[in-house]
PDB file of C-alpha atoms in Angstrom:
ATOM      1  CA  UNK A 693     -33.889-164.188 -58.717  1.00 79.00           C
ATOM      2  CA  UNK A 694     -37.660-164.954 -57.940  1.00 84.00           C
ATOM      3  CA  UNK A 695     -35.715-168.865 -57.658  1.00 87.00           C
ATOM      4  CA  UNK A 696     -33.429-167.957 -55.528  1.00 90.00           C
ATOM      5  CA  UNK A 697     -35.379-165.655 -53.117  1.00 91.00           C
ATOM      6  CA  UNK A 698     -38.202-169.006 -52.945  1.00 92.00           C
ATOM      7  CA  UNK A 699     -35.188-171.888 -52.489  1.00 92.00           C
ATOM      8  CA  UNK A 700     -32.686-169.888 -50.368  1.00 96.00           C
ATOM      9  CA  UNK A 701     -31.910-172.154 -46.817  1.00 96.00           C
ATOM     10  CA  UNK A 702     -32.138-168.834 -44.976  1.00 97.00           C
ATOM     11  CA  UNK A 703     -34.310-165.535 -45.733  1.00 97.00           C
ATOM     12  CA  UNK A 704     -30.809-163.359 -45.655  1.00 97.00           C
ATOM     13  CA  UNK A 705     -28.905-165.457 -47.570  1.00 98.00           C
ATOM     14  CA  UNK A 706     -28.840-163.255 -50.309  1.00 98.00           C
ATOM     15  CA  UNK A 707     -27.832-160.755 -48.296  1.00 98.00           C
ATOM     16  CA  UNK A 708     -25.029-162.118 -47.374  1.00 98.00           C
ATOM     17  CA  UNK A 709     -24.140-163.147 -50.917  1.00 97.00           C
ATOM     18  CA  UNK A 710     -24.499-159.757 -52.174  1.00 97.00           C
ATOM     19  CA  UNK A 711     -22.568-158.102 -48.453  1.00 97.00           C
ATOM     20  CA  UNK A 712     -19.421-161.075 -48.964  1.00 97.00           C
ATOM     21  CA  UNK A 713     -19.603-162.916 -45.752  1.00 97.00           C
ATOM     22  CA  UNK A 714     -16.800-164.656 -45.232  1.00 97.00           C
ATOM     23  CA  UNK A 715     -14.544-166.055 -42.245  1.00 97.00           C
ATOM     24  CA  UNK A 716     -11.865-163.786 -41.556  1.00 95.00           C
ATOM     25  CA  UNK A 717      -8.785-165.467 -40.047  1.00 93.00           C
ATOM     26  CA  UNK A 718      -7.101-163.171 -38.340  1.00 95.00           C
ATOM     27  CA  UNK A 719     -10.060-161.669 -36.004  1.00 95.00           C
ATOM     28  CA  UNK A 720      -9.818-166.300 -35.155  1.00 93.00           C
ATOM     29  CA  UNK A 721      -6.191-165.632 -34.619  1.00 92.00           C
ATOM     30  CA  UNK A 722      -6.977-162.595 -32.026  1.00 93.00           C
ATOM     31  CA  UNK A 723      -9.780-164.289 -30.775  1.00 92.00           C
ATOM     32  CA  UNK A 724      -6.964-166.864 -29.164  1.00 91.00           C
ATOM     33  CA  UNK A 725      -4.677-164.606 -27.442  1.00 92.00           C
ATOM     34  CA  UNK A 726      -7.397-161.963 -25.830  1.00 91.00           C
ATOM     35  CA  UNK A 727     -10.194-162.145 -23.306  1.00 89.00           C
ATOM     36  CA  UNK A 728     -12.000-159.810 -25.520  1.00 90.00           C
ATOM     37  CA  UNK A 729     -13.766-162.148 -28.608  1.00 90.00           C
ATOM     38  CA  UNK A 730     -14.973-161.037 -31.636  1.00 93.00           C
ATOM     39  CA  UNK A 731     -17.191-163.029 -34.164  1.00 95.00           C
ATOM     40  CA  UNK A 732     -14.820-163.791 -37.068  1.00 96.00           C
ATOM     41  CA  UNK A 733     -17.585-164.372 -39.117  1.00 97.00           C
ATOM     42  CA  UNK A 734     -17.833-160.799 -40.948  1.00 97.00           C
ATOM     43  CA  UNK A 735     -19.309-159.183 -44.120  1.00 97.00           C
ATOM     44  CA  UNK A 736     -17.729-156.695 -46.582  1.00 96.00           C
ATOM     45  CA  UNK A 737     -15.162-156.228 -49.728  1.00 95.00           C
ATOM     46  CA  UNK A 738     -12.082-157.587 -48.141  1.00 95.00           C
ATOM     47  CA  UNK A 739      -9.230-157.769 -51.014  1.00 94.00           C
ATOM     48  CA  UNK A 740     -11.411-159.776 -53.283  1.00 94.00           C
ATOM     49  CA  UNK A 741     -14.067-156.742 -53.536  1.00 95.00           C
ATOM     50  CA  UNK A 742     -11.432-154.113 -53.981  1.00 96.00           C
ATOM     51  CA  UNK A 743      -9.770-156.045 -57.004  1.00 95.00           C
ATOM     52  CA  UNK A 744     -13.535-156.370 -58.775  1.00 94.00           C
ATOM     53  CA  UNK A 745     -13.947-152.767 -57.857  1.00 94.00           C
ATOM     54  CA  UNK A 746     -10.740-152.283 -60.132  1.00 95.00           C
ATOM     55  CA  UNK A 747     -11.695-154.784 -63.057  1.00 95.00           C
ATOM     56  CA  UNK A 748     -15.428-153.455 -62.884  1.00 95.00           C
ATOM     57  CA  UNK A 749     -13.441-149.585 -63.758  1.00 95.00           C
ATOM     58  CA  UNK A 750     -11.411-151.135 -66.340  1.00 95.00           C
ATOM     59  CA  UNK A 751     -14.542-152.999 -67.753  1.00 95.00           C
ATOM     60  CA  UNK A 752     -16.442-150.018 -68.335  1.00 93.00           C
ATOM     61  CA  UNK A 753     -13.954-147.879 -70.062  1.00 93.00           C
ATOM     62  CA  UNK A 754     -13.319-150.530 -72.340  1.00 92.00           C
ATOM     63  CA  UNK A 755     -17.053-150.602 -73.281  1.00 88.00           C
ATOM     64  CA  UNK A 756     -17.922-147.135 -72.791  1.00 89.00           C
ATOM     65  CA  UNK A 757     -14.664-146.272 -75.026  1.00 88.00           C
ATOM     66  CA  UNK A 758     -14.957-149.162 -77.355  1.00 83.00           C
ATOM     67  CA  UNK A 759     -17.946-148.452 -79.481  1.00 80.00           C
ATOM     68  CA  UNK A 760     -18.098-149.216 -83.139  1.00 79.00           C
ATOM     69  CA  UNK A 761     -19.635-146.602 -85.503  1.00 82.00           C
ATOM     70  CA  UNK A 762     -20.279-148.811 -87.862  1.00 84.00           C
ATOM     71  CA  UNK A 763     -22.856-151.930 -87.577  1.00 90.00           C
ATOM     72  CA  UNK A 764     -21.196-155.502 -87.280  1.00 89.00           C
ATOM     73  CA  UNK A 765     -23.330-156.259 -90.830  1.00 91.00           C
ATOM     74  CA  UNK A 766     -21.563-153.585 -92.275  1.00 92.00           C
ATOM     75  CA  UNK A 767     -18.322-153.588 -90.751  1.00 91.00           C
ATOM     76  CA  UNK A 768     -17.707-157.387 -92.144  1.00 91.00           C
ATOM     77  CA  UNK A 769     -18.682-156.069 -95.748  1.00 91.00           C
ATOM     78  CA  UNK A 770     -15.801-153.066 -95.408  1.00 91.00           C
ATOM     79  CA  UNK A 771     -13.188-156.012 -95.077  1.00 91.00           C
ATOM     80  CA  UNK A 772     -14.760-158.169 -97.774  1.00 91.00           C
ATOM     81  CA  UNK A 773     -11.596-158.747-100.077  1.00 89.00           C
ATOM     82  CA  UNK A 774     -11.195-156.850-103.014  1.00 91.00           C
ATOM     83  CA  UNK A 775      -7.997-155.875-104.276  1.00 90.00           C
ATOM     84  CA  UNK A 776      -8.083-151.840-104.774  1.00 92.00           C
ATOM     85  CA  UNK A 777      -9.468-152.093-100.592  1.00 92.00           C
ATOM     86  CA  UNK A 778      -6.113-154.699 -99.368  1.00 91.00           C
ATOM     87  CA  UNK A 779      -4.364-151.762 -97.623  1.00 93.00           C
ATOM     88  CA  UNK A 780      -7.690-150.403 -96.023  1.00 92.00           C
ATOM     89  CA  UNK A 781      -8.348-154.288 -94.944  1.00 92.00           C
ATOM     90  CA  UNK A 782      -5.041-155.172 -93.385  1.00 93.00           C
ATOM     91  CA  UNK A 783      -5.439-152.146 -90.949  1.00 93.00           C
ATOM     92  CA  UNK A 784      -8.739-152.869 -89.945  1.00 92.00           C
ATOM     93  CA  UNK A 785      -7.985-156.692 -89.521  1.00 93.00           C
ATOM     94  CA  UNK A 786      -4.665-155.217 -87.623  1.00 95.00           C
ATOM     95  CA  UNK A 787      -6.946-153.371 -85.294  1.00 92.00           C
ATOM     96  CA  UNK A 788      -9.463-156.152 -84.750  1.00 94.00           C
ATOM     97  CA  UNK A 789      -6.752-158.438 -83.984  1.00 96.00           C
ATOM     98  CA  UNK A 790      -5.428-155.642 -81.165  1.00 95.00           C
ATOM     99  CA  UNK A 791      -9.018-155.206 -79.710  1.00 94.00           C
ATOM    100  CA  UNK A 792      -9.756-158.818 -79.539  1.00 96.00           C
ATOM    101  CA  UNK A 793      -6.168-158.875 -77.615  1.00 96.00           C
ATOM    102  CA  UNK A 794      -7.906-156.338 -75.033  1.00 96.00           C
ATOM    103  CA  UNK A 795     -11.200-158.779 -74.965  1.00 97.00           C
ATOM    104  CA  UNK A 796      -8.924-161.419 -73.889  1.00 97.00           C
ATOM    105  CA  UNK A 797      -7.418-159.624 -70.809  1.00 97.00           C
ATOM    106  CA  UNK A 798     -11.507-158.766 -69.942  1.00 97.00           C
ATOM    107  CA  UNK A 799     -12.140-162.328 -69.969  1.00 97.00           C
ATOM    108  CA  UNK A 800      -9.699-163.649 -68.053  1.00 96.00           C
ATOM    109  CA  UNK A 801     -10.614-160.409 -65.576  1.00 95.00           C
ATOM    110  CA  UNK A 802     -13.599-161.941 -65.478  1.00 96.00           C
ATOM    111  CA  UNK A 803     -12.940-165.446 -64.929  1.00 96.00           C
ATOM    112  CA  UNK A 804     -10.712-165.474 -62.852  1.00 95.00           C
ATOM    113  CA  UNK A 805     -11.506-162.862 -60.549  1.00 95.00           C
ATOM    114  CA  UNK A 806     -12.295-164.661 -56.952  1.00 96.00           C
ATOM    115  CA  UNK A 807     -14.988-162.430 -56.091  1.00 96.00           C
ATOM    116  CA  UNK A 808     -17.041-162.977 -59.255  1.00 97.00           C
ATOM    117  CA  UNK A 809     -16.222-166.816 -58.663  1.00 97.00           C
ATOM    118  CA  UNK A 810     -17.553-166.574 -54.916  1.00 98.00           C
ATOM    119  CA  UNK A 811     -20.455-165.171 -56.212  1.00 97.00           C
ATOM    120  CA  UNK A 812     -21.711-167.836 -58.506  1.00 97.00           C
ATOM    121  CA  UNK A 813     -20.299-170.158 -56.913  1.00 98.00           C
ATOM    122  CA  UNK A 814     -22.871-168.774 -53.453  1.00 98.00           C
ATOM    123  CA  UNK A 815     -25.260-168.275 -55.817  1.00 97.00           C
ATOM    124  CA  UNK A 816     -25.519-171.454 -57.201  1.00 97.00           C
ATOM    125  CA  UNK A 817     -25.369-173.014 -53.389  1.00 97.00           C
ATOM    126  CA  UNK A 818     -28.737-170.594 -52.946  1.00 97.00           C
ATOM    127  CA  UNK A 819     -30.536-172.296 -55.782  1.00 95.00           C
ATOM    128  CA  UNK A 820     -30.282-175.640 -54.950  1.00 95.00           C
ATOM    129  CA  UNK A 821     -31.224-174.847 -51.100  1.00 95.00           C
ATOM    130  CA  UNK A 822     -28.020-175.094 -49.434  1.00 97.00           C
ATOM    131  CA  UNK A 823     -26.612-172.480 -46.750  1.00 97.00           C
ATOM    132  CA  UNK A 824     -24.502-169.801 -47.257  1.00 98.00           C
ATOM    133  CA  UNK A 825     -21.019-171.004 -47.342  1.00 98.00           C
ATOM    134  CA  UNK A 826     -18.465-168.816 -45.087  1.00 98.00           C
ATOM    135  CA  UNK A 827     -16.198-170.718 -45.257  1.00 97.00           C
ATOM    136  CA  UNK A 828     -15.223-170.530 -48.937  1.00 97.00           C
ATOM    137  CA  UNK A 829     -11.835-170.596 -50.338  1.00 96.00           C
ATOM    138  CA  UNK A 830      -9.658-170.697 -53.561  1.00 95.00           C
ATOM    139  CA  UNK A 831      -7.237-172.661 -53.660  1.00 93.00           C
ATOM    140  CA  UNK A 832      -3.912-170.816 -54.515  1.00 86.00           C
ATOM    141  CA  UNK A 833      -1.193-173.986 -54.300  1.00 80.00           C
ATOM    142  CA  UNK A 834      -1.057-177.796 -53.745  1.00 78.00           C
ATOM    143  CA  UNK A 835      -0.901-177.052 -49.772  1.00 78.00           C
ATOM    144  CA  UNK A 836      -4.015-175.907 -49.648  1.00 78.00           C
ATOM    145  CA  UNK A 837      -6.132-178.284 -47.699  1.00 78.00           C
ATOM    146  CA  UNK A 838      -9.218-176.473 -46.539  1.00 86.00           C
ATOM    147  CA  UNK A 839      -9.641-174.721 -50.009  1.00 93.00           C
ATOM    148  CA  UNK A 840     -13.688-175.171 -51.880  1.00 95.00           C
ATOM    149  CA  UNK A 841     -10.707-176.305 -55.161  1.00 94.00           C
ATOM    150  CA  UNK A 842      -9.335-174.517 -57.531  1.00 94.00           C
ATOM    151  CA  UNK A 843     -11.476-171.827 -59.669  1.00 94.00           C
ATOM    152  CA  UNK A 844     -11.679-174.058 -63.013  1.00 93.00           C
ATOM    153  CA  UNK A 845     -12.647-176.829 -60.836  1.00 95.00           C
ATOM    154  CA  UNK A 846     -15.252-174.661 -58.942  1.00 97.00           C
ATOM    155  CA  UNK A 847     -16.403-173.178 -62.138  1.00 97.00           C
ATOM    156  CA  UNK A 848     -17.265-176.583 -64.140  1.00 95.00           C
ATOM    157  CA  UNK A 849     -17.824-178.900 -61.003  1.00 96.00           C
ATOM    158  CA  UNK A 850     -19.288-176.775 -58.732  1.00 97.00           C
ATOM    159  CA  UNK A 851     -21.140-174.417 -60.373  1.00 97.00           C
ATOM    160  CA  UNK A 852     -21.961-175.380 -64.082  1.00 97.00           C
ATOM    161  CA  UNK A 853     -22.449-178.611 -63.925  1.00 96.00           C
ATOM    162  CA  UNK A 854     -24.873-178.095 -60.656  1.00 96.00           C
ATOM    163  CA  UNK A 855     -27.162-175.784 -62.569  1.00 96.00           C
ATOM    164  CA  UNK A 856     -28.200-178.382 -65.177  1.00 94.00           C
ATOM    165  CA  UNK A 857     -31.216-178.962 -63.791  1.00 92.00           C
ATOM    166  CA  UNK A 858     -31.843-175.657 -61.648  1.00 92.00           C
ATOM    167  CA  UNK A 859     -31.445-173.673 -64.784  1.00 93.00           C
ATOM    168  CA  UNK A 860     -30.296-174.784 -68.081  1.00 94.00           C
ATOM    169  CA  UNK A 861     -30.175-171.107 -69.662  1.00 94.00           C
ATOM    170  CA  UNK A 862     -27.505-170.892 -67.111  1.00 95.00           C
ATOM    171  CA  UNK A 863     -25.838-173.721 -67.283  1.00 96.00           C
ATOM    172  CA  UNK A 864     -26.134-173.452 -71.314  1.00 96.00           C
ATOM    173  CA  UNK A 865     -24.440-169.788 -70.911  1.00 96.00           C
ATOM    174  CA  UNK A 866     -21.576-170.842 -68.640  1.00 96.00           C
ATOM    175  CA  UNK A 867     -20.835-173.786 -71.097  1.00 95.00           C
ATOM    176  CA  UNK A 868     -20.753-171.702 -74.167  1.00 94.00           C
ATOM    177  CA  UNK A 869     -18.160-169.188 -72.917  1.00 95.00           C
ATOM    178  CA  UNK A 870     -15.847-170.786 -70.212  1.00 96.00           C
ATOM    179  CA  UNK A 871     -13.957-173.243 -71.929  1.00 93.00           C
ATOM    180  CA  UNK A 872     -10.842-174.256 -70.217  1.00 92.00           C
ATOM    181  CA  UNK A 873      -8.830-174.614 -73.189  1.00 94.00           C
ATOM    182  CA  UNK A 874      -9.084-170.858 -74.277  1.00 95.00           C
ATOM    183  CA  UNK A 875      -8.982-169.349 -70.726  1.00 95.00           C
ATOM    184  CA  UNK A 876      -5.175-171.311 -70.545  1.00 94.00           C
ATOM    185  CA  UNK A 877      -4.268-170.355 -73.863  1.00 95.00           C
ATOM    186  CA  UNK A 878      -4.833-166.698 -73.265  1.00 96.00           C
ATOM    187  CA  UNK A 879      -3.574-167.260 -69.837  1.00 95.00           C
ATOM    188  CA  UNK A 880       0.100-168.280 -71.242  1.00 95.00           C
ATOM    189  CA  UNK A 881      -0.469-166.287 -74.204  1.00 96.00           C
ATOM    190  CA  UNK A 882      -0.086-169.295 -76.269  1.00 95.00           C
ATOM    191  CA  UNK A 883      -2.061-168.100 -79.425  1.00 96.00           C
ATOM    192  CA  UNK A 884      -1.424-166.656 -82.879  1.00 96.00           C
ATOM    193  CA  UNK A 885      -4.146-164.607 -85.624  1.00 96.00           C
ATOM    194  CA  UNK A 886      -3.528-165.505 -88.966  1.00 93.00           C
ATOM    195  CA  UNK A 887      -6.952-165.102 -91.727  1.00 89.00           C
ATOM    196  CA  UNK A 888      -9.561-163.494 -88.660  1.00 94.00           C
ATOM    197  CA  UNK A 889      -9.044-166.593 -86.868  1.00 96.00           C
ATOM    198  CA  UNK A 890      -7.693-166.921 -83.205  1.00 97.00           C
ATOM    199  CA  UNK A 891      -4.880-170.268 -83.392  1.00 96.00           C
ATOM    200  CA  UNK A 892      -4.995-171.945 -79.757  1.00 95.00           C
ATOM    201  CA  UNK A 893      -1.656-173.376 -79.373  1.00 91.00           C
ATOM    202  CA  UNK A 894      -2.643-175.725 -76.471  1.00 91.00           C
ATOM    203  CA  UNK A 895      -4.512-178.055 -78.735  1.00 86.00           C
ATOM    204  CA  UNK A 896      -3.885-181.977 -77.653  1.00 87.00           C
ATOM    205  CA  UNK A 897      -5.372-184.418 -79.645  1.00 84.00           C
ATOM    206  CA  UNK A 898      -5.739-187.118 -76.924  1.00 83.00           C
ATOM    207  CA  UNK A 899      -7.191-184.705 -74.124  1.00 83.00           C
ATOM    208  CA  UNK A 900     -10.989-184.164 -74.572  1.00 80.00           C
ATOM    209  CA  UNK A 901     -10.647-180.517 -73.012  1.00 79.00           C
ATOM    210  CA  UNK A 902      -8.141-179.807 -75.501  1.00 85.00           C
ATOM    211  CA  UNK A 903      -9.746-180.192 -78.876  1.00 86.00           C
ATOM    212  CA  UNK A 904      -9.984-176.585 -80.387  1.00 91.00           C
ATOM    213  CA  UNK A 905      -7.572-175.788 -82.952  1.00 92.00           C
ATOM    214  CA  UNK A 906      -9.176-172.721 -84.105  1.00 95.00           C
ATOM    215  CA  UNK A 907     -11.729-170.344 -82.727  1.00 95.00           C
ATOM    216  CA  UNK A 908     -12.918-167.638 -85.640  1.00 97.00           C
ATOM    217  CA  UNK A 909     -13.125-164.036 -84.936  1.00 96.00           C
ATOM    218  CA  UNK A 910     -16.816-164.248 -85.442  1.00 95.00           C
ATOM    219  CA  UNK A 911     -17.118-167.343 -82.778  1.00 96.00           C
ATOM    220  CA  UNK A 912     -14.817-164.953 -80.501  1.00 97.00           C
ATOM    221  CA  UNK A 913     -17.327-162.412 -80.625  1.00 95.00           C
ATOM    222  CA  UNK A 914     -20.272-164.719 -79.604  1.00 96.00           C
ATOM    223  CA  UNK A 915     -18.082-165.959 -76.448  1.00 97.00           C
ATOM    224  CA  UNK A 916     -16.749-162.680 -75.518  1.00 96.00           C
ATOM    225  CA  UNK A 917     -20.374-160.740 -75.798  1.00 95.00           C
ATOM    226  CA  UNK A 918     -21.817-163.445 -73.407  1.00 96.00           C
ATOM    227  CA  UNK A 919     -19.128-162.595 -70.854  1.00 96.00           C
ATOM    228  CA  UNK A 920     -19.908-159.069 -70.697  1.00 95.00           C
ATOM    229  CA  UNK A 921     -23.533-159.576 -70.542  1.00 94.00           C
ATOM    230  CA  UNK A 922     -22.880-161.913 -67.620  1.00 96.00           C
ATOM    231  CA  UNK A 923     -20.630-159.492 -65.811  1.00 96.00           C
ATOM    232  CA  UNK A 924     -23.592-156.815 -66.385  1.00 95.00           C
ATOM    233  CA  UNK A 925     -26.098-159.172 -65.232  1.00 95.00           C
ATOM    234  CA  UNK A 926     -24.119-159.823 -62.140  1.00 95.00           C
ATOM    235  CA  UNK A 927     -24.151-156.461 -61.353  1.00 95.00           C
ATOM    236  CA  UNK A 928     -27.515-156.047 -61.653  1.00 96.00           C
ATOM    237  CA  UNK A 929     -28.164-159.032 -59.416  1.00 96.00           C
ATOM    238  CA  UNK A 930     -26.793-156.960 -56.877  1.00 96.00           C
ATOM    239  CA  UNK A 931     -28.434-153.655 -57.632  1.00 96.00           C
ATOM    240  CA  UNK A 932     -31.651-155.799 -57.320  1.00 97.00           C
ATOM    241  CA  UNK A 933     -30.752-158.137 -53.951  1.00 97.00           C
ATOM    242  CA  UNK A 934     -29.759-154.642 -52.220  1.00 97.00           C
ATOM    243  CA  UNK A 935     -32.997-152.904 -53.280  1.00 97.00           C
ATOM    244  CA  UNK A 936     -35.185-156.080 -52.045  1.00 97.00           C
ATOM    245  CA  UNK A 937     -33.742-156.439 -48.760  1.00 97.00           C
ATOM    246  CA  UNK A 938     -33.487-152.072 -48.407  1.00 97.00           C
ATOM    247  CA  UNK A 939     -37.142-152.427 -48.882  1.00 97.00           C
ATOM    248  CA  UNK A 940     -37.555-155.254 -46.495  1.00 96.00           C
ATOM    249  CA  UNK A 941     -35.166-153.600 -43.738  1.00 97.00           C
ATOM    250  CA  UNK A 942     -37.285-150.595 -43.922  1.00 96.00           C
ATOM    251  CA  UNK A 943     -40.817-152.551 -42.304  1.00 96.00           C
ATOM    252  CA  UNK A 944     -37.817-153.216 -39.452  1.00 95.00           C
ATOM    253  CA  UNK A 945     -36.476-150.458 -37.886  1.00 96.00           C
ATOM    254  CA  UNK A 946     -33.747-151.317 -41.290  1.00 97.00           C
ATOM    255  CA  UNK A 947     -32.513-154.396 -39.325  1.00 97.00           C
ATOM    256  CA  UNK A 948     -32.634-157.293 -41.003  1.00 97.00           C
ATOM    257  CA  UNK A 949     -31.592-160.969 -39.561  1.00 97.00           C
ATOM    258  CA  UNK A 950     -28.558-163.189 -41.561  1.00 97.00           C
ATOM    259  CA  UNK A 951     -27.728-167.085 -40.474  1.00 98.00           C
ATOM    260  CA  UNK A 952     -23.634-167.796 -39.596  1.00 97.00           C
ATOM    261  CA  UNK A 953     -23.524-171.752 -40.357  1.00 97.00           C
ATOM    262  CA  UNK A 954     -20.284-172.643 -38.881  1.00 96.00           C
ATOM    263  CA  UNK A 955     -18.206-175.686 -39.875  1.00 94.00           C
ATOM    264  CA  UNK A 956     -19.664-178.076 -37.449  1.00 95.00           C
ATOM    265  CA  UNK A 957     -22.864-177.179 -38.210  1.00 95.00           C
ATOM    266  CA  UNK A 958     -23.438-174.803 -35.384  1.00 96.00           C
ATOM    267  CA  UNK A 959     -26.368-171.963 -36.419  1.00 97.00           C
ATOM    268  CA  UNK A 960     -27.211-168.768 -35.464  1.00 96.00           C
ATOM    269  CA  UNK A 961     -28.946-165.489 -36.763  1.00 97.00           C
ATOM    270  CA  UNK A 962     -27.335-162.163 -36.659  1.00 97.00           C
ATOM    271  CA  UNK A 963     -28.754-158.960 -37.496  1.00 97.00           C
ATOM    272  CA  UNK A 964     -27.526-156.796 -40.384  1.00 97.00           C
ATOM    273  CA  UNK A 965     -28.728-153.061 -40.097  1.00 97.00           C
ATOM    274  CA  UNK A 966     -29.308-150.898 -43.192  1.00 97.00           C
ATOM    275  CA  UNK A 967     -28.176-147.192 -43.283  1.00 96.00           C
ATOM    276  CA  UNK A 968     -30.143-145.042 -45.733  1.00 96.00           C
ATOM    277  CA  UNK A 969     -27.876-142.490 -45.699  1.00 95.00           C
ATOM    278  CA  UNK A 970     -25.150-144.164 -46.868  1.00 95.00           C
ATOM    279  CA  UNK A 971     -27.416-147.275 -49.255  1.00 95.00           C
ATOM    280  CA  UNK A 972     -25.274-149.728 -47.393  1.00 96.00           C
ATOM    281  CA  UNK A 973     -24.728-152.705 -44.414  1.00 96.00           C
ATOM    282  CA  UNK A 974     -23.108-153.180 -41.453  1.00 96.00           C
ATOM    283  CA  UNK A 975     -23.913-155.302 -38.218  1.00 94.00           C
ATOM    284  CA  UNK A 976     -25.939-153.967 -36.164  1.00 89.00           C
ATOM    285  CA  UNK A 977     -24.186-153.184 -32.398  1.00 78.00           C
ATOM    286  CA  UNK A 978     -25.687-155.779 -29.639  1.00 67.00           C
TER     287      UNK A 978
END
């Protein structure tokens, strides 16, 4: 954070990550047909923040409701093989197997959700000293023209590979747990268990991104356990950008100014207003 706060292009630009600016289409579509113009360039959930809202409820019953008595130390000596414990063993393996099954849905909920993607992808953009990007876009088909590409391309090109040298622990995290090959075989639900180890199905021996056979149960853990720290770190990336700029707002009159950078590189600041009672944003009426 104390990175991003020193390198961001504009002093509200993680604001604006943390409000989701974005362009919004149809107030451009209005804009042509009445006298009356509004700025299409807005801030809030949209779609994209409603459908986190539900993965970030689903999340947190899983871990809330998915807590093991019994240490991970301990757990892997109840299923150490012995034959008077084989019955007790194939259940718990048979339950592993369906909670890792519940993991996998997280994970993809996590990866491929557009607002999380947006997010790092902004993020990222704020590190290296670029401007917020309105303008970005997943692409959803091959006629997408305008799009910023599609999310595995935006995850490993655009975001992971451009924090190498901004911030390896990053870069080393997103590395270590998004791995292309596992997303699409959980994606197609081309995968078997057999032995506490998680067959990918997908494996091609000539394509470089396609070189895992197996994953173990244990490696499975290691990957899944970094997503949901990411996913709570996220969170409190935003619990901590909203309490800076609260604080900030507050020497103000709780107006605080964020930069539109349109397409042609047209710039101009607009001020956000905080509301207290409410611990959110909206623009402030001119």
């Amino acid at each position: 954070m104390d990175i991003a706060l020193e390198k961001q292009n504009h002093i509200g630009d993680l604001l604006l990550l943390k409000e989701n600016g974005f362009y919004e289409k149809k107030i451009a579509e209005y804009n042509k047909i009445n006298t009356t113009k509004l700025n299409p360039h807005v801030i809030g959930p949209s779609h994209e923040g409603h459908s986190e809202h539900a993965h970030c409820l689903f999340i947190h019953k899983y871990r809330t409701n998915n807590i093991h008595k019994l240490s991970y130390k301990k757990y892997l000596e109840e299923i150490e093989y012995a034959p008077e414990k084989r019955n007790l063993i194939d259940k718990l393996i048979e339950l592993e197997e369906t909670t890792i099954q519940l993991e996998m849905l997280i994970y993809l909920k996590f990866w491929e959700a557009d607002l999380i993607i947006k997010k790092l992808y902004q993020f990222v953009r704020i590190l290296n000293g670029e401007h917020y990007d309105w303008y970005f876009k997943i692409s959803e088909s091959q006629r997408d023209k305008n799009s910023t590409g599609k999310r595995q391309d935006i995850i490993r090109l655009k975001i992971r590979d451009k924090l190498k040298k901004t911030s390896p622990l990053l870069y080393d995290l997103i590395k270590n747990t998004y791995k292309t090959q596992i997303r699409n075989s959980i994606a197609h639900s081309n995968y078997s268990f057999l032995g506490r180890n998680i067959h990918l199905n997908n494996h091609i021996e000539d394509d470089p991104n396609c070189q895992l056979e197996t994953i173990t149960f244990d490696e499975w853990i290691d990957i899944f356990h970094s997503t949901i720290i990411f996913h709570n770190e996220l969170i409190r990336m935003n619990n901590i950008i909203n309490d800076y700029y609260r604080k900030m707002a507050m020497k103000h009159d709780n107006i605080f100014p964020i930069m539109v950078t349109e397409k042609d590189g047209k710039q101009y600041e607009l001020p956000l207003e905080y509301r207290p009672r409410f611990n959110d944003w909206k623009y402030k009426q001119i």
